[in-house]
Short mmCIF file of C-alpha atoms in Angstrom, two decimals:
data_model
loop_
_atom_site.label_atom_id
_atom_site.label_comp_id
_atom_site.label_asym_id
_atom_site.label_seq_id
_atom_site.Cartn_x
_atom_site.Cartn_y
_atom_site.Cartn_z
CA UNK A 1 168.04 34.82 93.17
CA UNK A 2 166.42 35.19 89.81
CA UNK A 3 167.81 34.51 86.37
CA UNK A 4 166.66 36.13 83.17
CA UNK A 5 167.76 34.82 79.81
CA UNK A 6 168.39 36.54 76.52
CA UNK A 7 169.22 34.92 73.21
CA UNK A 8 171.35 36.33 70.43
CA UNK A 9 171.04 34.40 67.16
CA UNK A 10 174.02 34.94 64.90
CA UNK A 11 174.82 33.77 61.43
CA UNK A 12 178.44 32.66 61.19
CA UNK A 13 179.58 32.24 57.63
CA UNK A 14 182.99 31.13 56.34
CA UNK A 15 184.22 31.66 52.78
CA UNK A 16 186.81 29.07 51.78
CA UNK A 17 189.29 28.71 48.89
CA UNK A 18 188.43 32.09 47.45
CA UNK A 19 184.96 31.03 46.36
CA UNK A 20 182.13 33.48 46.74
CA UNK A 21 179.53 32.45 49.24
CA UNK A 22 176.01 33.61 49.86
CA UNK A 23 174.98 34.78 53.32
CA UNK A 24 171.70 33.29 54.40
CA UNK A 25 170.23 35.46 57.19
CA UNK A 26 169.17 33.56 60.25
CA UNK A 27 166.29 34.69 62.44
CA UNK A 28 167.62 37.02 65.13
CA UNK A 29 165.77 38.18 68.23
CA UNK A 30 166.18 41.37 70.13
CA UNK A 31 166.04 40.23 73.71
CA UNK A 32 166.02 42.14 76.93
CA UNK A 33 166.02 41.34 80.62
CA UNK A 34 163.97 43.46 82.94
CA UNK A 35 163.30 42.61 86.53
CA UNK A 36 160.36 44.72 87.47
CA UNK A 37 159.60 46.01 90.93
CA UNK A 38 157.84 48.96 92.39
CA UNK A 39 160.17 51.92 92.60
CA UNK A 40 159.84 54.93 94.83
CA UNK A 41 157.05 53.11 96.59
CA UNK A 42 155.58 54.96 99.53
CA UNK A 43 154.49 52.70 102.36
CA UNK A 44 151.90 54.17 104.69
CA UNK A 45 152.39 53.01 108.25
CA UNK A 46 149.56 52.78 110.71
CA UNK A 47 150.11 53.95 114.27
CA UNK A 48 147.78 51.86 116.36
CA UNK A 49 148.71 51.31 119.97
CA UNK A 50 146.90 48.39 121.61
CA UNK A 51 146.68 48.84 125.39
CA UNK A 52 147.13 45.87 127.66
CA UNK A 53 143.87 44.98 129.37
CA UNK A 54 143.01 43.27 132.62
CA UNK A 55 139.64 41.59 132.69
CA UNK A 56 138.80 42.47 136.30
CA UNK A 57 140.36 45.89 136.48
CA UNK A 58 139.47 49.32 135.18
CA UNK A 59 143.07 50.12 134.48
CA UNK A 60 145.71 48.93 132.04
CA UNK A 61 149.17 48.36 133.37
CA UNK A 62 152.45 48.01 131.59
CA UNK A 63 155.55 46.33 132.86
CA UNK A 64 158.24 48.62 134.32
CA UNK A 65 160.48 47.81 131.36
CA UNK A 66 157.81 48.99 128.92
CA UNK A 67 157.19 52.14 130.89
CA UNK A 68 160.90 52.88 131.20
CA UNK A 69 161.14 52.66 127.41
CA UNK A 70 158.25 54.92 126.60
CA UNK A 71 158.77 57.86 128.95
CA UNK A 72 161.54 60.13 130.07
CA UNK A 73 162.80 60.42 133.61
CA UNK A 74 161.99 63.67 135.41
CA UNK A 75 164.75 65.11 137.55
CA UNK A 76 164.22 65.34 141.28
CA UNK A 77 162.76 68.41 142.87
CA UNK A 78 160.63 70.05 140.18
CA UNK A 79 159.04 73.15 141.67
CA UNK A 80 155.65 74.28 140.53
CA UNK A 81 152.61 72.97 138.78
CA UNK A 82 152.56 70.49 135.97
CA UNK A 83 149.47 70.85 133.81
CA UNK A 84 148.89 68.16 131.18
CA UNK A 85 146.76 69.04 128.17
CA UNK A 86 144.15 66.63 126.94
CA UNK A 87 145.78 64.38 124.40
CA UNK A 88 144.13 61.80 122.20
CA UNK A 89 145.25 58.35 123.23
CA UNK A 90 145.91 55.65 120.67
CA UNK A 91 143.40 52.91 120.97
CA UNK A 92 140.69 55.04 122.59
CA UNK A 93 139.58 58.47 123.71
CA UNK A 94 140.70 59.99 126.97
CA UNK A 95 137.36 61.60 127.86
CA UNK A 96 134.59 59.34 129.04
CA UNK A 97 131.00 60.20 129.72
CA UNK A 98 129.78 60.50 133.29
CA UNK A 99 127.59 57.46 132.77
CA UNK A 100 130.57 55.36 131.69
CA UNK A 101 132.61 56.42 134.71
CA UNK A 102 129.76 55.65 137.09
CA UNK A 103 129.39 52.21 135.54
CA UNK A 104 133.11 51.54 135.85
CA UNK A 105 133.17 52.68 139.47
CA UNK A 106 130.17 50.52 140.29
CA UNK A 107 131.82 47.49 138.70
CA UNK A 108 135.04 48.13 140.58
CA UNK A 109 133.22 48.46 143.88
CA UNK A 110 131.44 45.19 143.28
CA UNK A 111 134.62 43.26 142.55
CA UNK A 112 137.14 44.88 144.89
CA UNK A 113 137.70 44.22 148.58
CA UNK A 114 136.47 47.40 150.29
CA UNK A 115 138.39 48.70 153.30
CA UNK A 116 137.16 51.59 155.46
CA UNK A 117 140.34 53.16 156.81
CA UNK A 118 138.29 54.78 159.57
CA UNK A 119 137.99 51.43 161.30
CA UNK A 120 141.21 49.47 160.75
CA UNK A 121 144.68 49.50 159.25
CA UNK A 122 144.71 48.42 155.62
CA UNK A 123 147.13 45.49 155.68
CA UNK A 124 147.29 44.18 152.12
CA UNK A 125 149.04 40.82 152.17
CA UNK A 126 147.69 39.26 148.97
CA UNK A 127 147.66 40.42 145.38
CA UNK A 128 144.27 41.59 144.18
CA UNK A 129 141.84 44.48 143.81
CA UNK A 130 141.02 46.79 146.71
CA UNK A 131 139.05 49.96 147.41
CA UNK A 132 139.97 52.17 150.37
CA UNK A 133 137.65 54.86 151.69
CA UNK A 134 137.06 56.76 154.92
CA UNK A 135 138.88 59.18 157.21
CA UNK A 136 141.48 58.28 159.83
CA UNK A 137 144.08 59.90 162.05
CA UNK A 138 145.79 56.81 163.41
CA UNK A 139 145.71 54.05 160.82
CA UNK A 140 148.07 53.04 158.03
CA UNK A 141 148.11 51.35 154.66
CA UNK A 142 150.76 48.63 154.38
CA UNK A 143 151.39 46.54 151.25
CA UNK A 144 153.40 43.40 151.97
CA UNK A 145 156.48 42.07 150.17
CA UNK A 146 155.98 40.93 146.59
CA UNK A 147 152.30 41.86 146.43
CA UNK A 148 150.77 43.37 143.28
CA UNK A 149 147.78 45.43 144.38
CA UNK A 150 145.27 47.41 142.35
CA UNK A 151 143.89 49.95 144.80
CA UNK A 152 141.18 52.55 144.31
CA UNK A 153 141.28 55.55 146.64
CA UNK A 154 137.80 57.04 146.85
CA UNK A 155 137.55 60.21 148.95
CA UNK A 156 140.04 58.81 151.45
CA UNK A 157 141.56 61.09 154.08
CA UNK A 158 144.47 59.61 156.03
CA UNK A 159 146.33 61.83 158.49
CA UNK A 160 148.40 59.65 160.79
CA UNK A 161 151.31 60.87 162.92
CA UNK A 162 153.95 59.23 160.74
CA UNK A 163 154.32 56.77 157.90
CA UNK A 164 150.91 56.49 156.26
CA UNK A 165 151.37 54.43 153.07
CA UNK A 166 154.14 51.85 153.14
CA UNK A 167 154.99 49.76 150.06
CA UNK A 168 157.27 46.85 150.92
CA UNK A 169 160.03 45.11 148.96
CA UNK A 170 159.23 43.99 145.39
CA UNK A 171 155.63 45.14 145.71
CA UNK A 172 153.82 46.92 142.90
CA UNK A 173 150.92 49.20 143.74
CA UNK A 174 148.60 50.67 141.11
CA UNK A 175 146.39 53.41 142.56
CA UNK A 176 143.33 54.80 140.78
CA UNK A 177 142.08 58.10 142.22
CA UNK A 178 138.38 58.89 142.55
CA UNK A 179 137.27 62.08 144.27
CA UNK A 180 139.57 64.01 146.64
CA UNK A 181 142.12 62.07 148.67
CA UNK A 182 144.77 63.03 151.23
CA UNK A 183 147.69 61.19 152.81
CA UNK A 184 149.39 63.48 155.30
CA UNK A 185 151.97 62.80 157.96
CA UNK A 186 151.70 64.71 161.22
CA UNK A 187 152.05 68.47 160.96
CA UNK A 188 153.43 68.43 164.46
CA UNK A 189 155.82 65.50 164.24
CA UNK A 190 157.94 63.58 161.77
CA UNK A 191 157.59 61.05 158.98
CA UNK A 192 156.93 60.68 155.29
CA UNK A 193 153.51 60.50 153.70
CA UNK A 194 154.50 57.61 151.42
CA UNK A 195 157.46 55.29 151.86
CA UNK A 196 158.41 52.96 148.97
CA UNK A 197 161.02 50.20 149.25
CA UNK A 198 163.95 50.70 146.88
CA UNK A 199 162.86 47.88 144.57
CA UNK A 200 159.12 48.58 144.81
CA UNK A 201 156.83 50.65 142.58
CA UNK A 202 153.97 53.08 143.05
CA UNK A 203 151.79 53.92 140.03
CA UNK A 204 148.99 56.47 139.77
CA UNK A 205 147.01 55.10 136.84
CA UNK A 206 145.80 56.91 133.76
CA UNK A 207 142.25 55.89 134.69
CA UNK A 208 142.41 58.26 137.67
CA UNK A 209 139.73 60.97 137.56
CA UNK A 210 140.32 62.35 141.05
CA UNK A 211 143.17 63.88 143.03
CA UNK A 212 145.47 63.22 145.97
CA UNK A 213 147.59 65.40 148.22
CA UNK A 214 150.69 63.81 149.73
CA UNK A 215 152.23 65.83 152.55
CA UNK A 216 155.35 65.11 154.57
CA UNK A 217 155.49 65.84 158.31
CA UNK A 218 156.29 69.35 159.55
CA UNK A 219 157.54 71.12 162.65
CA UNK A 220 160.30 68.66 163.50
CA UNK A 221 164.07 69.14 163.14
CA UNK A 222 163.60 68.67 159.42
CA UNK A 223 160.51 68.41 157.31
CA UNK A 224 159.30 65.03 156.14
CA UNK A 225 159.18 63.97 152.50
CA UNK A 226 155.92 63.52 150.63
CA UNK A 227 157.08 60.45 148.67
CA UNK A 228 160.31 58.68 149.50
CA UNK A 229 162.14 55.56 148.37
CA UNK A 230 161.71 53.47 145.26
CA UNK A 231 160.13 54.13 141.90
CA UNK A 232 157.23 56.50 141.25
CA UNK A 233 155.08 56.51 138.11
CA UNK A 234 152.41 59.14 137.42
CA UNK A 235 150.11 58.42 134.48
CA UNK A 236 146.94 60.27 135.44
CA UNK A 237 144.94 62.12 138.05
CA UNK A 238 146.02 65.21 140.00
CA UNK A 239 148.95 64.43 142.29
CA UNK A 240 150.20 67.11 144.68
CA UNK A 241 153.41 66.36 146.61
CA UNK A 242 154.39 68.75 149.39
CA UNK A 243 157.42 68.45 151.64
CA UNK A 244 157.06 69.22 155.33
CA UNK A 245 158.07 72.48 156.99
CA UNK A 246 161.23 72.72 159.09
CA UNK A 247 161.98 73.88 162.60
CA UNK A 248 165.76 73.73 162.55
CA UNK A 249 167.17 71.86 159.60
CA UNK A 250 165.93 71.54 156.00
CA UNK A 251 162.51 71.72 154.50
CA UNK A 252 161.07 68.39 153.47
CA UNK A 253 161.18 67.39 149.82
CA UNK A 254 158.20 66.91 147.58
CA UNK A 255 159.76 63.60 146.57
CA UNK A 256 163.04 61.79 147.08
CA UNK A 257 162.84 58.61 145.01
CA UNK A 258 165.08 56.43 142.88
CA UNK A 259 163.16 57.42 139.76
CA UNK A 260 160.05 59.35 138.85
CA UNK A 261 158.39 58.83 135.48
CA UNK A 262 155.54 61.03 134.29
CA UNK A 263 153.33 60.30 131.30
CA UNK A 264 150.26 62.34 132.16
CA UNK A 265 148.09 63.90 134.80
CA UNK A 266 148.43 67.15 136.73
CA UNK A 267 151.40 67.18 139.07
CA UNK A 268 152.10 69.80 141.74
CA UNK A 269 155.43 69.61 143.56
CA UNK A 270 156.44 71.86 146.47
CA UNK A 271 159.18 71.77 149.04
CA UNK A 272 158.32 72.80 152.58
CA UNK A 273 154.86 73.89 153.66
CA UNK A 274 152.63 73.85 156.73
CA UNK A 275 149.58 72.13 155.32
CA UNK A 276 148.07 70.71 152.19
CA UNK A 277 147.75 74.00 150.41
CA UNK A 278 149.84 75.45 147.62
CA UNK A 279 152.52 77.81 148.99
CA UNK A 280 152.68 81.24 147.48
CA UNK A 281 156.40 81.18 146.80
CA UNK A 282 158.91 78.93 145.02
CA UNK A 283 156.37 78.03 142.42
CA UNK A 284 156.51 77.77 138.66
CA UNK A 285 154.25 76.29 136.05
CA UNK A 286 155.18 73.90 133.29
CA UNK A 287 153.40 71.22 131.33
CA UNK A 288 154.06 67.54 130.83
CA UNK A 289 152.67 65.87 127.72
CA UNK A 290 152.74 62.31 126.53
CA UNK A 291 154.58 62.42 123.22
CA UNK A 292 152.61 60.74 120.44
CA UNK A 293 154.01 57.66 118.76
CA UNK A 294 155.92 58.35 115.53
CA UNK A 295 154.07 58.17 112.24
CA UNK A 296 156.11 57.72 109.09
CA UNK A 297 156.29 56.54 105.54
CA UNK A 298 159.14 54.57 104.00
CA UNK A 299 160.84 55.27 100.69
CA UNK A 300 162.47 52.09 99.42
CA UNK A 301 165.08 51.09 96.87
CA UNK A 302 166.68 47.71 96.31
CA UNK A 303 169.46 48.59 98.77
CA UNK A 304 168.02 51.20 101.14
CA UNK A 305 165.10 52.26 103.32
CA UNK A 306 164.52 55.94 104.09
CA UNK A 307 162.20 56.83 106.97
CA UNK A 308 160.09 59.94 106.39
CA UNK A 309 158.31 61.24 109.51
CA UNK A 310 154.83 62.68 109.05
CA UNK A 311 153.86 63.85 112.54
CA UNK A 312 157.14 65.11 114.00
CA UNK A 313 157.30 68.41 115.87
CA UNK A 314 160.38 70.00 117.39
CA UNK A 315 159.19 69.67 121.02
CA UNK A 316 159.24 65.88 120.60
CA UNK A 317 163.04 65.99 120.83
CA UNK A 318 165.52 63.85 118.97
CA UNK A 319 164.34 61.02 116.78
CA UNK A 320 165.96 57.62 117.14
CA UNK A 321 165.94 54.95 114.45
CA UNK A 322 166.91 51.28 114.58
CA UNK A 323 167.11 48.53 111.97
CA UNK A 324 166.45 44.98 113.12
CA UNK A 325 168.56 44.24 116.23
CA UNK A 326 171.06 47.02 115.59
CA UNK A 327 171.83 50.03 117.73
CA UNK A 328 169.70 53.14 117.99
CA UNK A 329 170.90 56.10 115.96
CA UNK A 330 169.75 59.42 114.52
CA UNK A 331 170.19 58.59 110.82
CA UNK A 332 166.87 58.01 109.06
CA UNK A 333 168.48 56.19 106.11
CA UNK A 334 169.42 52.52 106.21
CA UNK A 335 171.65 51.56 103.30
CA UNK A 336 173.78 48.64 102.10
CA UNK A 337 170.78 46.31 102.20
CA UNK A 338 170.11 43.24 100.08
CA UNK A 339 167.44 43.40 97.41
CA UNK A 340 164.03 42.04 98.40
CA UNK A 341 165.11 41.62 102.03
CA UNK A 342 162.79 42.06 105.01
CA UNK A 343 163.71 44.32 107.93
CA UNK A 344 162.16 45.58 111.17
CA UNK A 345 162.38 49.38 111.31
CA UNK A 346 161.93 50.96 114.77
CA UNK A 347 161.36 54.66 115.46
CA UNK A 348 161.04 56.53 118.75
CA UNK A 349 160.84 60.17 119.86
CA UNK A 350 163.25 60.90 122.72
CA UNK A 351 161.14 63.67 124.22
CA UNK A 352 162.47 66.81 125.84
CA UNK A 353 161.36 69.45 128.28
CA UNK A 354 157.69 68.90 128.99
CA UNK A 355 157.36 66.06 126.47
CA UNK A 356 158.02 62.50 127.61
CA UNK A 357 159.66 59.79 125.58
CA UNK A 358 157.26 58.23 123.08
CA UNK A 359 156.38 54.61 122.60
CA UNK A 360 158.60 52.71 120.17
CA UNK A 361 156.98 51.94 116.81
CA UNK A 362 158.06 48.92 114.77
CA UNK A 363 157.13 47.93 111.26
CA UNK A 364 158.38 45.26 108.88
CA UNK A 365 159.55 46.74 105.57
CA UNK A 366 161.09 44.96 102.58
CA UNK A 367 163.50 46.47 100.09
CA UNK A 368 162.59 46.45 96.41
CA UNK A 369 163.53 43.72 93.99
CA UNK A 370 166.59 44.42 91.88
CA UNK A 371 165.66 46.23 88.67
CA UNK A 372 167.79 46.41 85.52
CA UNK A 373 167.64 46.17 81.73
CA UNK A 374 170.32 44.57 79.57
CA UNK A 375 170.12 44.80 75.79
CA UNK A 376 171.66 42.71 73.00
CA UNK A 377 170.79 44.07 69.54
CA UNK A 378 169.33 41.63 67.00
CA UNK A 379 172.34 41.58 64.72
CA UNK A 380 173.58 38.81 62.42
CA UNK A 381 177.33 38.48 62.75
CA UNK A 382 179.74 37.21 60.10
CA UNK A 383 182.60 35.05 61.27
CA UNK A 384 186.07 36.37 60.66
CA UNK A 385 185.02 40.01 60.16
CA UNK A 386 186.06 42.00 63.21
CA UNK A 387 183.86 44.88 62.13
CA UNK A 388 180.82 42.61 62.35
CA UNK A 389 180.10 43.17 66.07
CA UNK A 390 177.27 43.45 68.54
CA UNK A 391 177.27 45.48 71.76
CA UNK A 392 175.93 44.14 75.05
CA UNK A 393 175.04 47.03 77.37
CA UNK A 394 172.95 48.17 80.32
CA UNK A 395 170.16 50.55 79.40
CA UNK A 396 170.75 54.09 80.62
CA UNK A 397 167.13 55.05 80.03
CA UNK A 398 165.57 52.48 82.34
CA UNK A 399 165.73 52.07 86.15
CA UNK A 400 168.85 50.29 87.33
CA UNK A 401 168.51 49.50 91.03
CA UNK A 402 170.59 46.74 92.59
CA UNK A 403 170.94 45.49 96.14
CA UNK A 404 174.08 45.85 98.21
CA UNK A 405 177.08 44.44 96.28
CA UNK A 406 174.73 43.38 93.54
CA UNK A 407 175.84 42.81 89.96
CA UNK A 408 174.44 41.59 86.66
CA UNK A 409 176.54 39.07 84.72
CA UNK A 410 176.12 38.09 81.07
CA UNK A 411 177.38 34.55 80.48
CA UNK A 412 177.26 31.94 77.74
CA UNK A 413 174.68 29.22 78.13
CA UNK A 414 176.52 25.93 77.97
CA UNK A 415 173.94 24.15 75.81
CA UNK A 416 176.33 22.21 73.59
CA UNK A 417 176.56 24.92 70.92
CA UNK A 418 179.75 26.33 72.44
CA UNK A 419 182.94 24.49 73.38
CA UNK A 420 184.50 24.66 76.83
CA UNK A 421 187.04 27.16 75.51
CA UNK A 422 184.23 29.49 74.38
CA UNK A 423 184.26 28.68 70.65
CA UNK A 424 181.01 28.68 68.73
CA UNK A 425 180.25 25.50 66.77
CA UNK A 426 179.39 26.25 63.11
CA UNK A 427 177.56 23.53 61.19
CA UNK A 428 177.76 23.21 57.41
CA UNK A 429 174.32 23.71 55.91
CA UNK A 430 172.70 21.16 53.56
CA UNK A 431 175.29 18.64 54.63
CA UNK A 432 174.08 15.27 55.80
CA UNK A 433 177.42 14.72 57.49
CA UNK A 434 176.94 17.95 59.49
CA UNK A 435 180.54 19.03 59.17
CA UNK A 436 181.49 21.41 62.04
CA UNK A 437 184.12 24.11 62.44
CA UNK A 438 184.61 26.40 65.46
CA UNK A 439 185.01 30.15 65.89
CA UNK A 440 186.31 31.81 69.08
CA UNK A 441 184.07 34.40 70.75
CA UNK A 442 185.95 37.70 70.97
CA UNK A 443 185.02 40.18 73.71
CA UNK A 444 186.39 43.64 73.03
CA UNK A 445 188.79 42.01 70.57
CA UNK A 446 190.09 39.27 72.89
CA UNK A 447 189.12 35.61 72.99
CA UNK A 448 186.95 34.83 76.00
CA UNK A 449 188.73 31.49 76.42
CA UNK A 450 186.38 29.85 78.95
CA UNK A 451 182.69 29.19 78.59
CA UNK A 452 182.20 29.81 82.33
CA UNK A 453 183.74 33.29 82.26
CA UNK A 454 181.36 36.26 82.27
CA UNK A 455 181.07 37.99 78.94
CA UNK A 456 180.08 41.25 80.67
CA UNK A 457 179.45 42.46 84.23
CA UNK A 458 177.34 45.48 85.20
CA UNK A 459 177.17 47.05 88.65
CA UNK A 460 175.67 50.30 87.40
CA UNK A 461 174.05 51.42 84.18
CA UNK A 462 177.00 53.74 83.68
CA UNK A 463 179.33 50.78 83.20
CA UNK A 464 180.62 50.45 79.65
CA UNK A 465 179.12 47.84 77.38
CA UNK A 466 181.20 45.19 75.59
CA UNK A 467 181.58 44.41 71.88
CA UNK A 468 181.39 40.79 70.80
CA UNK A 469 182.38 39.22 67.47
CA UNK A 470 183.73 35.91 66.14
CA UNK A 471 187.25 35.01 65.00
CA UNK A 472 188.19 33.22 61.79
CA UNK A 473 188.07 29.43 62.25
CA UNK A 474 191.48 27.88 62.71
CA UNK A 475 190.69 24.46 61.21
CA UNK A 476 192.32 23.52 57.90
CA UNK A 477 190.86 21.93 54.79
CA UNK A 478 187.40 23.28 55.51
CA UNK A 479 184.83 22.16 52.91
CA UNK A 480 183.16 24.88 50.91
CA UNK A 481 179.68 25.83 52.12
CA UNK A 482 177.55 27.94 54.37
CA UNK A 483 178.12 27.49 58.12
CA UNK A 484 175.79 28.63 60.83
CA UNK A 485 175.75 28.58 64.61
CA UNK A 486 173.71 30.04 67.47
CA UNK A 487 175.03 31.31 70.78
CA UNK A 488 172.69 31.93 73.73
CA UNK A 489 173.53 34.31 76.53
CA UNK A 490 172.28 34.01 80.10
CA UNK A 491 171.82 36.96 82.42
CA UNK A 492 172.33 36.35 86.12
CA UNK A 493 171.80 38.70 89.08
CA UNK A 494 173.77 38.05 92.26
CA UNK A 495 174.85 39.69 95.50
CA UNK A 496 178.20 38.86 97.01
#
């Protein structure tokens, strides 16, 4: 809280016993209080997303909580093709040269445990990096409980009778696709291509450059499901999910999971088919895009922050705003704030249709300092003349910007020149005895009465000013002479 001081020097003169007295002007200062701050400041905010990196992996993985925040859930059973346009990623470019990809693949191969599915089942019991290749008609891929596995599928073709990829309880599997891959349950039997435990996760990473076809079993009482169970995340690659054909009951589903979250890639979903080809019916095309993070500027006052979006487009859906640890809302103005207070402003695009929910952007923004101007004219006042007044007022021509419940008070400085009951001490000039009389300070014609009481209070520059003057001294037998006194006003800003 800052204090600014202004001084009004007044000449108080008393004429006694009918004698004429000469007024000796005393130096008077015109004083003002201005608390300066930048007004209407525009704050440019930088949108820089920093991906999480893993030193021995070609992919970046986020926690499920982070992914659940930044994307929208896709309802079960989409029918058709999902084509994602190339979008510039924050923190890097999506397209990489062929040389870069070859180098990455070579590094991955060198560091990962390589499994040829043609020879054995892929039983993954420990967390780590793996590469699976080869062709098989009888083997499986099983990820044990609680394992976190980074797996690269490179031109893998797995067509077992039933249950090909099983992800056990609490496991997290991050698959990067290279080349063309297939996991297909029997087309003359039963089973699902991929089975995920309810509390497990399957991710197709954004580093995927290849494709995979996932096909449920066909030609049984009911078709098998391509992906069934827990939580599915698709961030890249081309993922085709096809439910199995039926003999008697229902077609198989392309997926039947607790949740599916899509942030990128090309996704094809079909219910019921005989093989890993795209059926000619029940198809539609739509696109899924990763919504960019919000970009915005902030317009600030001493009591508010207004968020102004600079990259919003209607397809991004509703915009949600949050101040500090408050609740999300759709109002872009945060008001009733303290002056010069720091706040965390969060913004997020909800996404809609083919656009996923964006990442949340946070930035620390401070409100402006309080700004005001109080004036006290440099006027010499004569004691006992009510028409000899001075007006204390807030300038209407200068910025007046206060924080929430802010006010500017003009008070008397208790420096010994004024009594406790707000009477100015007047000292006889050229008097070695320094004879003193007192004169009450009148505010709008009434005695202030207490030195600690505000002379004037301003909450807006439209508030009326106050007139101050000095009453006739009430002492008796006052010696003849010139009497002078000085009163100093303090200006204090506060927020209740």
